[in-house]
CSV table of C-alpha atoms and ligand atoms in Angstrom, one decimal:
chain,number,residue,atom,x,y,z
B,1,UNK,CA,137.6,21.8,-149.6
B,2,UNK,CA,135.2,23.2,-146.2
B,3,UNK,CA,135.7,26.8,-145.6
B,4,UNK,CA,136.2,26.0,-141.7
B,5,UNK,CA,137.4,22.6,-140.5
B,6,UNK,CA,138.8,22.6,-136.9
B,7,UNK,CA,140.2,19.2,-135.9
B,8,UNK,CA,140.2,18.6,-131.7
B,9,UNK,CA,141.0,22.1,-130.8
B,10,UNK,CA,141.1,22.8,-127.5
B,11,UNK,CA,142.1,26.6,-125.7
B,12,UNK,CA,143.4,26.9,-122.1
B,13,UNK,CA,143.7,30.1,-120.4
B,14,UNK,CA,146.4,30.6,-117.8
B,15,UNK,CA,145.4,32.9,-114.9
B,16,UNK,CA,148.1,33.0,-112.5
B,17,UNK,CA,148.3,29.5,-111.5
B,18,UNK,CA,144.7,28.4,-112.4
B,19,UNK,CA,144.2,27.2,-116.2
B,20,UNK,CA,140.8,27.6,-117.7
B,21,UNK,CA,139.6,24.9,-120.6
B,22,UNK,CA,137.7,27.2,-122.5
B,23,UNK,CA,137.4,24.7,-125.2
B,24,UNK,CA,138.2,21.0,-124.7
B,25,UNK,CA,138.3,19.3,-127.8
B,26,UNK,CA,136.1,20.7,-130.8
B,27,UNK,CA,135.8,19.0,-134.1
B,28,UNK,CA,134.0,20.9,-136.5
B,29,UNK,CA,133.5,21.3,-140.7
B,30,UNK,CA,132.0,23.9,-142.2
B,31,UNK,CA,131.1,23.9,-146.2
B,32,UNK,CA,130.9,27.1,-148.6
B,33,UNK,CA,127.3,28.5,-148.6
B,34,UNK,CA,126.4,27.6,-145.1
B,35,UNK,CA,124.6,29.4,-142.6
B,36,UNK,CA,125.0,28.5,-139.0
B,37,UNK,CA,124.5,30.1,-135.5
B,38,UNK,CA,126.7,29.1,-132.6
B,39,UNK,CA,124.5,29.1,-129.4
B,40,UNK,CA,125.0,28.2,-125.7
B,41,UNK,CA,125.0,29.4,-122.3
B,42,UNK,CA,128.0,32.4,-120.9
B,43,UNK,CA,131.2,30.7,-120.3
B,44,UNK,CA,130.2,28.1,-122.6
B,45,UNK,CA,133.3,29.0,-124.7
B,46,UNK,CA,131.3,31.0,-127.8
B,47,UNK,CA,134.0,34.1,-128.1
B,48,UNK,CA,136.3,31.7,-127.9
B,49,UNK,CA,135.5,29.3,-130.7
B,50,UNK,CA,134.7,32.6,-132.5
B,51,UNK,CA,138.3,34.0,-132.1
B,52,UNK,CA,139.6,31.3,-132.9
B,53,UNK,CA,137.5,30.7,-136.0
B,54,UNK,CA,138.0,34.7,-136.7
B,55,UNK,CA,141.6,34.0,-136.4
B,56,UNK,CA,141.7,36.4,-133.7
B,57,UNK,CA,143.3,34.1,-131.9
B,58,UNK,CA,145.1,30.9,-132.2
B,59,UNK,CA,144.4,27.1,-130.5
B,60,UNK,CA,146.1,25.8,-127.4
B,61,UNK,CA,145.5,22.6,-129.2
B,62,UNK,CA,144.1,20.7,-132.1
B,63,UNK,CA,144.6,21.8,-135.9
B,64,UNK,CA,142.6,25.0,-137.9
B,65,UNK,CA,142.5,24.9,-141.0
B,66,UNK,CA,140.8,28.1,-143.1
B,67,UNK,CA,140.1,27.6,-146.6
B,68,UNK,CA,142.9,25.0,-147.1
B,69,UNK,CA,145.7,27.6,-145.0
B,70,UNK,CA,146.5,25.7,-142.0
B,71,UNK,CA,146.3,28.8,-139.3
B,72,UNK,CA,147.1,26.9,-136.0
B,73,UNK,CA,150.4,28.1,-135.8
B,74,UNK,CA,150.7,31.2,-137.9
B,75,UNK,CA,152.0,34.5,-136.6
B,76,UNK,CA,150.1,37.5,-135.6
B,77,UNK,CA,151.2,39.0,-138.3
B,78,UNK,CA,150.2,36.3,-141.1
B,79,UNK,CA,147.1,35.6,-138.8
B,80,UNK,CA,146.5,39.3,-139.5
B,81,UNK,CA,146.8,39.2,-143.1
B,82,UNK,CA,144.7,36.3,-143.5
B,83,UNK,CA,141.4,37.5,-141.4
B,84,UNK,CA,142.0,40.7,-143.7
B,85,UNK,CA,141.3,38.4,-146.6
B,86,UNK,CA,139.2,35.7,-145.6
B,87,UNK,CA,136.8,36.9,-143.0
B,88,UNK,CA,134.2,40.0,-142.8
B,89,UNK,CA,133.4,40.9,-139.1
B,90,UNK,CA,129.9,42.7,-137.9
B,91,UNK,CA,130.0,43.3,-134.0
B,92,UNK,CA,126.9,43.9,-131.7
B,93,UNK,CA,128.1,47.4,-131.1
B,94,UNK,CA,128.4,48.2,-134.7
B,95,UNK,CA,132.6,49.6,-134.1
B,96,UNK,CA,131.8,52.1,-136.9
B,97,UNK,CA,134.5,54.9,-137.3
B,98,UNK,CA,132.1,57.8,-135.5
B,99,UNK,CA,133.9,60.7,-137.9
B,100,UNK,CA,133.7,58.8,-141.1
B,101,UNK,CA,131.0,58.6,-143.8
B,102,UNK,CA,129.0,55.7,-144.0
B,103,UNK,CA,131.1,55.3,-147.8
B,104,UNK,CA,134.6,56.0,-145.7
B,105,UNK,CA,133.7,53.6,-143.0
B,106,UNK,CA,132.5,50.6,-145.7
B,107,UNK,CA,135.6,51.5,-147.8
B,108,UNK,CA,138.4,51.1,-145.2
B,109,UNK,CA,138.9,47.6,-145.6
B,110,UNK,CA,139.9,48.1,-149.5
B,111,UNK,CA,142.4,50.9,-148.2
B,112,UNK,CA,144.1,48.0,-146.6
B,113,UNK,CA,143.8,45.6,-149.6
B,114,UNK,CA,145.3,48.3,-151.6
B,115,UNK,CA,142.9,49.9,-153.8
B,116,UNK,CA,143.2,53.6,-155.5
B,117,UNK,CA,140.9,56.2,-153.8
B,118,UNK,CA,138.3,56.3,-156.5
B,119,UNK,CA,138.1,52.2,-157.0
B,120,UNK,CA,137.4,51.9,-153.1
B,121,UNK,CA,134.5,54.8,-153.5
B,122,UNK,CA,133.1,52.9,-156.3
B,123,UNK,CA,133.0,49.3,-154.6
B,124,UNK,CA,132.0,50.9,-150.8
B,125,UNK,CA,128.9,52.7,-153.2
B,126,UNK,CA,128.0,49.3,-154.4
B,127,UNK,CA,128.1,47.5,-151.1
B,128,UNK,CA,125.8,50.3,-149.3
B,129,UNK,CA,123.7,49.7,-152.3
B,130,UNK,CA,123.4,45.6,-152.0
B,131,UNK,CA,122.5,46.1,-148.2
B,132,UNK,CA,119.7,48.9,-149.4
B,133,UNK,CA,121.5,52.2,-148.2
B,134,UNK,CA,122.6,54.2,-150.9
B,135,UNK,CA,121.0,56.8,-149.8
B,136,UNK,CA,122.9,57.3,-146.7
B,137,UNK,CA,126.4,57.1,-147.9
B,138,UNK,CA,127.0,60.5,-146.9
B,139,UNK,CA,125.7,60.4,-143.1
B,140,UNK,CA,127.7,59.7,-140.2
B,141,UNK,CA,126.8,57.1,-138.1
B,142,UNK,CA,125.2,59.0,-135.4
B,143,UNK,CA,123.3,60.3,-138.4
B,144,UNK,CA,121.7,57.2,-138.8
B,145,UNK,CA,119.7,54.4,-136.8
B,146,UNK,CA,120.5,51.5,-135.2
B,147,UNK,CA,119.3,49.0,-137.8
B,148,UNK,CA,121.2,51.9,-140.3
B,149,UNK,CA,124.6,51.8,-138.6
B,150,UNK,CA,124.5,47.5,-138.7
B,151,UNK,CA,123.8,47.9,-142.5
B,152,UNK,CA,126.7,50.0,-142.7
B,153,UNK,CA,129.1,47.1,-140.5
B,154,UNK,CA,127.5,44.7,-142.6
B,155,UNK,CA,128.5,46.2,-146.4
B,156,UNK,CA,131.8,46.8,-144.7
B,157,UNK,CA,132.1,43.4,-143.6
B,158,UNK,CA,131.1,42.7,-147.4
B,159,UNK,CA,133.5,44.5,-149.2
B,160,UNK,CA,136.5,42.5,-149.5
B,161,UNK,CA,134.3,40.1,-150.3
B,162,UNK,CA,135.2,37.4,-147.5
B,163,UNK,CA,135.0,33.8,-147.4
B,164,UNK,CA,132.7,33.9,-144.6
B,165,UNK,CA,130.7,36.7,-142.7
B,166,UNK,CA,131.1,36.3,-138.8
B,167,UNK,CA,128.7,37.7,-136.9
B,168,UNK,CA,128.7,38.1,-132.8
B,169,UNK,CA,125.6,39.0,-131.1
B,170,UNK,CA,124.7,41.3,-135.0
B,171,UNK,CA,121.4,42.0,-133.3
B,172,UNK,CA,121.8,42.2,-129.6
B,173,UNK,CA,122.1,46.5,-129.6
B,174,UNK,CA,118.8,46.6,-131.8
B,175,UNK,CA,114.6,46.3,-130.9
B,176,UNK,CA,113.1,43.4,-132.2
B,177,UNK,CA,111.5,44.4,-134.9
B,178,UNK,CA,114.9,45.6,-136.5
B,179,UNK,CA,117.0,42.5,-135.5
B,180,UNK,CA,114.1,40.5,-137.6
B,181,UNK,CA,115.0,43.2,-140.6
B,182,UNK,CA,119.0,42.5,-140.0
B,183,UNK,CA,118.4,38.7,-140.1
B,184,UNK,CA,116.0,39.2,-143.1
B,185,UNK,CA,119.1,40.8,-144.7
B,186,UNK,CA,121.5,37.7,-143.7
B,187,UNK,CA,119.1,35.7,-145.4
B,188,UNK,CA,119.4,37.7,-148.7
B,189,UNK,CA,123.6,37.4,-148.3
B,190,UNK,CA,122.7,33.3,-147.5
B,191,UNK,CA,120.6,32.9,-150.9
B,192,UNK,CA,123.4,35.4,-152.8
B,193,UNK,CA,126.2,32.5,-151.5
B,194,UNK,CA,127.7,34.1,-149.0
B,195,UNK,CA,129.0,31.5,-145.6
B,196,UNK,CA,127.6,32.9,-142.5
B,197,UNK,CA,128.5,32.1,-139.1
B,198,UNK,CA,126.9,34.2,-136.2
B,199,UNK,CA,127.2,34.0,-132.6
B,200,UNK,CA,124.0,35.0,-130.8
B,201,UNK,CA,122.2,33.5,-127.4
B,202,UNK,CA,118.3,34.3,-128.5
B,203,UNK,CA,116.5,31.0,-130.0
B,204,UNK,CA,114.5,34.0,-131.8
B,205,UNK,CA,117.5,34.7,-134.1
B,206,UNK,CA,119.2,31.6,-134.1
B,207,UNK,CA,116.4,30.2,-135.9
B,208,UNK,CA,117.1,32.4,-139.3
B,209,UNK,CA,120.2,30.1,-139.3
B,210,UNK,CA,120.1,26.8,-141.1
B,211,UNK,CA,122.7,25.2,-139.0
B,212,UNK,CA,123.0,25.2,-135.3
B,213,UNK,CA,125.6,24.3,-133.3
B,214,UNK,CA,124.8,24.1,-129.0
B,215,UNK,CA,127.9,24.4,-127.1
B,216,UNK,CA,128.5,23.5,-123.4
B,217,UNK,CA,131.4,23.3,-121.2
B,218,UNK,CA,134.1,24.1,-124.0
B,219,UNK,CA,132.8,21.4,-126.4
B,220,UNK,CA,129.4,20.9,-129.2
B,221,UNK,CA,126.6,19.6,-127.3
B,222,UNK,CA,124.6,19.1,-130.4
B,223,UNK,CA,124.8,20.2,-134.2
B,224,UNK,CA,121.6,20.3,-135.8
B,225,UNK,CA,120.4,21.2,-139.3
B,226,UNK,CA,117.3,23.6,-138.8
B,227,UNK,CA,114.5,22.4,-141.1
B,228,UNK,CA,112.1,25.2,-139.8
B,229,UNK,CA,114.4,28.1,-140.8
B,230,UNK,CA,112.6,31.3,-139.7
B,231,UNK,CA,111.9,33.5,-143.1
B,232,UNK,CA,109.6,36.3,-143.1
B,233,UNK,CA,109.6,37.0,-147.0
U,1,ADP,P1,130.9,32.6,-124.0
U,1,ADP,O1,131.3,33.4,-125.1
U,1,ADP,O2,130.1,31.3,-124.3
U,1,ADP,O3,130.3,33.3,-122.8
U,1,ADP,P2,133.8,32.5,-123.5
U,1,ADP,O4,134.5,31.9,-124.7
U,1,ADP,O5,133.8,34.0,-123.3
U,1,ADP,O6,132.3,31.9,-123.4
U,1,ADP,O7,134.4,31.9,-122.2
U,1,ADP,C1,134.7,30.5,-121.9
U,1,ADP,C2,135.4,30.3,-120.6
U,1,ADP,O8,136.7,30.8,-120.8
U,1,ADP,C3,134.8,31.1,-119.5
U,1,ADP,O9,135.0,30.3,-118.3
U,1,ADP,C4,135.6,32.4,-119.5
U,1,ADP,O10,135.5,33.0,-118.2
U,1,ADP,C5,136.9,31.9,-119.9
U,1,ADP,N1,137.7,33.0,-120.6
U,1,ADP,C6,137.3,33.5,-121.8
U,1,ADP,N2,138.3,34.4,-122.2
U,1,ADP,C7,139.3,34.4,-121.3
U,1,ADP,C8,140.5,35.0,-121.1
U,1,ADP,N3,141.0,35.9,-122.0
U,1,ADP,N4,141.2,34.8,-120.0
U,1,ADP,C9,140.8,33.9,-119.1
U,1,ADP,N5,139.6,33.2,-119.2
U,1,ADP,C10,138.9,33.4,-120.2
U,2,ADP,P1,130.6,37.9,-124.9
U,2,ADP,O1,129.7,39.0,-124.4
U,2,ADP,O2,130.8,37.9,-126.4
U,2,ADP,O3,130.4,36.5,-124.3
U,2,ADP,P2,132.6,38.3,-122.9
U,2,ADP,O4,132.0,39.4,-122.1
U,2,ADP,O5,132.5,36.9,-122.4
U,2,ADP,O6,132.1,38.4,-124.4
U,2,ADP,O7,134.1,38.6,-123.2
U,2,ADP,C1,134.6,39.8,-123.7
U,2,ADP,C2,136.1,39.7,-123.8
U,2,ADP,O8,136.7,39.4,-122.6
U,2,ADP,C3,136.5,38.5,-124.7
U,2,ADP,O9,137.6,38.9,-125.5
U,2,ADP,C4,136.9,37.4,-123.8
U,2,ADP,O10,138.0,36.6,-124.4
U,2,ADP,C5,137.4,38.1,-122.6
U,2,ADP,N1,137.1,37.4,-121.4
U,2,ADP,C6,136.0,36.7,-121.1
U,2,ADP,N2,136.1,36.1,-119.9
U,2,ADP,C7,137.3,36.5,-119.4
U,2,ADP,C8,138.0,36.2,-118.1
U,2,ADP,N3,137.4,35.4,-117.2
U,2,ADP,N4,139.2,36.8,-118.0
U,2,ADP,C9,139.7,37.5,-118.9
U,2,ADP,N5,139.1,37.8,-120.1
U,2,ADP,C10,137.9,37.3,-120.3
């Protein structure tokens, strides 16, 4: 089965008496292995789609269904327990623990999946290792750089090992030169297997993706296979 379908689903927002169609009716599959950036304008319903996706959030509308679980209707509390599983998050701004280790920060989500102490340190040592910072596991994130502190979201994101890495904006706090590094690295995780859905507004980046997907007033404008995917190896 697709790791993401969505069937029709559509989000309204009630603001006092006004209602906001976020997103009007989007239809949308999404196979293991696949690498695909979500563009389009502000307002064009992008952290929307991605809550939704991220199960963050659930759909006015329409049906979601996340490696064969149908989450449309599931609690908060099962729609937490399923994003814990299923889904590795990496943020623009990083939302590192500032007082933990670069190990303690990568290892939290295994606390939560309920691994011994010495288990997690072992697995968070591996992950900082697969993104190319062993050497760091001991700094705090103000102890490291920009480009650093994403490697560090990104092994955490990693560690559960997740049905899909969702990124939002993963290089809009960095220079370009180490946004190109980060994507080379998503690259790397896209040949390893891993499914890959990112959320950014620069062409530039969107172009590492092999997939992309325009939105425009709540629903896909166009969704494209990229046959010039941007690889700097
Ligand atoms: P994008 O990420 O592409 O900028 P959003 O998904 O944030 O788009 O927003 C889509 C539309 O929904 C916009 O009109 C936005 O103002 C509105 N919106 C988003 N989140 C909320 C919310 N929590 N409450 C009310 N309106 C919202
Ligand atoms: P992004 O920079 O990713 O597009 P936004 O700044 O649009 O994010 O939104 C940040 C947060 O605020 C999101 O959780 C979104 O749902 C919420 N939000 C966006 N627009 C509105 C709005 N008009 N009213 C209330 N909340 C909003």
């Amino acid at each position: 089965h697709p790791v993401i379908e969505t069937t029709d689903i559509s989000k309204v927002y009630r603001m006092g008496t006004e209602e906001i169609h976020a997103l009007q009716s989007v239809s949308i599959t999404i196979q293991r292995g696949e690498y695909v950036a979500f563009m389009g304008p502000s307002g064009s319903g992008k952290s929307t789609l991605m809550n939704i996706v991220g199960c963050l959030d659930t759909p006015s509308g329409g049906r979601y269904i996340l490696n064969g679980h149908d989450v449309s209707n599931m609690t908060d509390n099962q729609l937490a327990d399923v994003r814990n599983r299923e889904i590795g998050f990496v943020f623009q701004s990083f939302n590192l623990l500032p007082r933990a280790t670069a190990l303690d920060n990568v290892a939290l989500p295994l606390i939560y999946a309920g691994y011994g102490k010495s288990e997690r340190q072992e697995i968070a040592r591996e992950a900082l290792r697969s993104v190319g910072l062993a050497e760091r596991a001991l700094h705090k994130p103000n102890e490291l750089s920009g480009g650093q502190r994403q490697r560090v979201a990104i092994a955490r994101a990693l560690v559960n090992n997740p049905s899909i890495i969702l990124a939002d904006e993963p290089t809009g706090a960095l220079d370009t030169r180490t946004s190109h590094e980060i994507m080379d690295l998503f690259e790397a995780l896209y040949v390893k297997g891993n499914t890959i859905i990112m959320v950014t507004h620069e062409e530039d980046i969107a172009r590492y993706a092999h997939r992309i997907v325009r939105l425009r007033d709540g629903l896909i404008e166009t969704d494209v296979i990229n046959h010039e995917v941007n690889t700097h190896h």
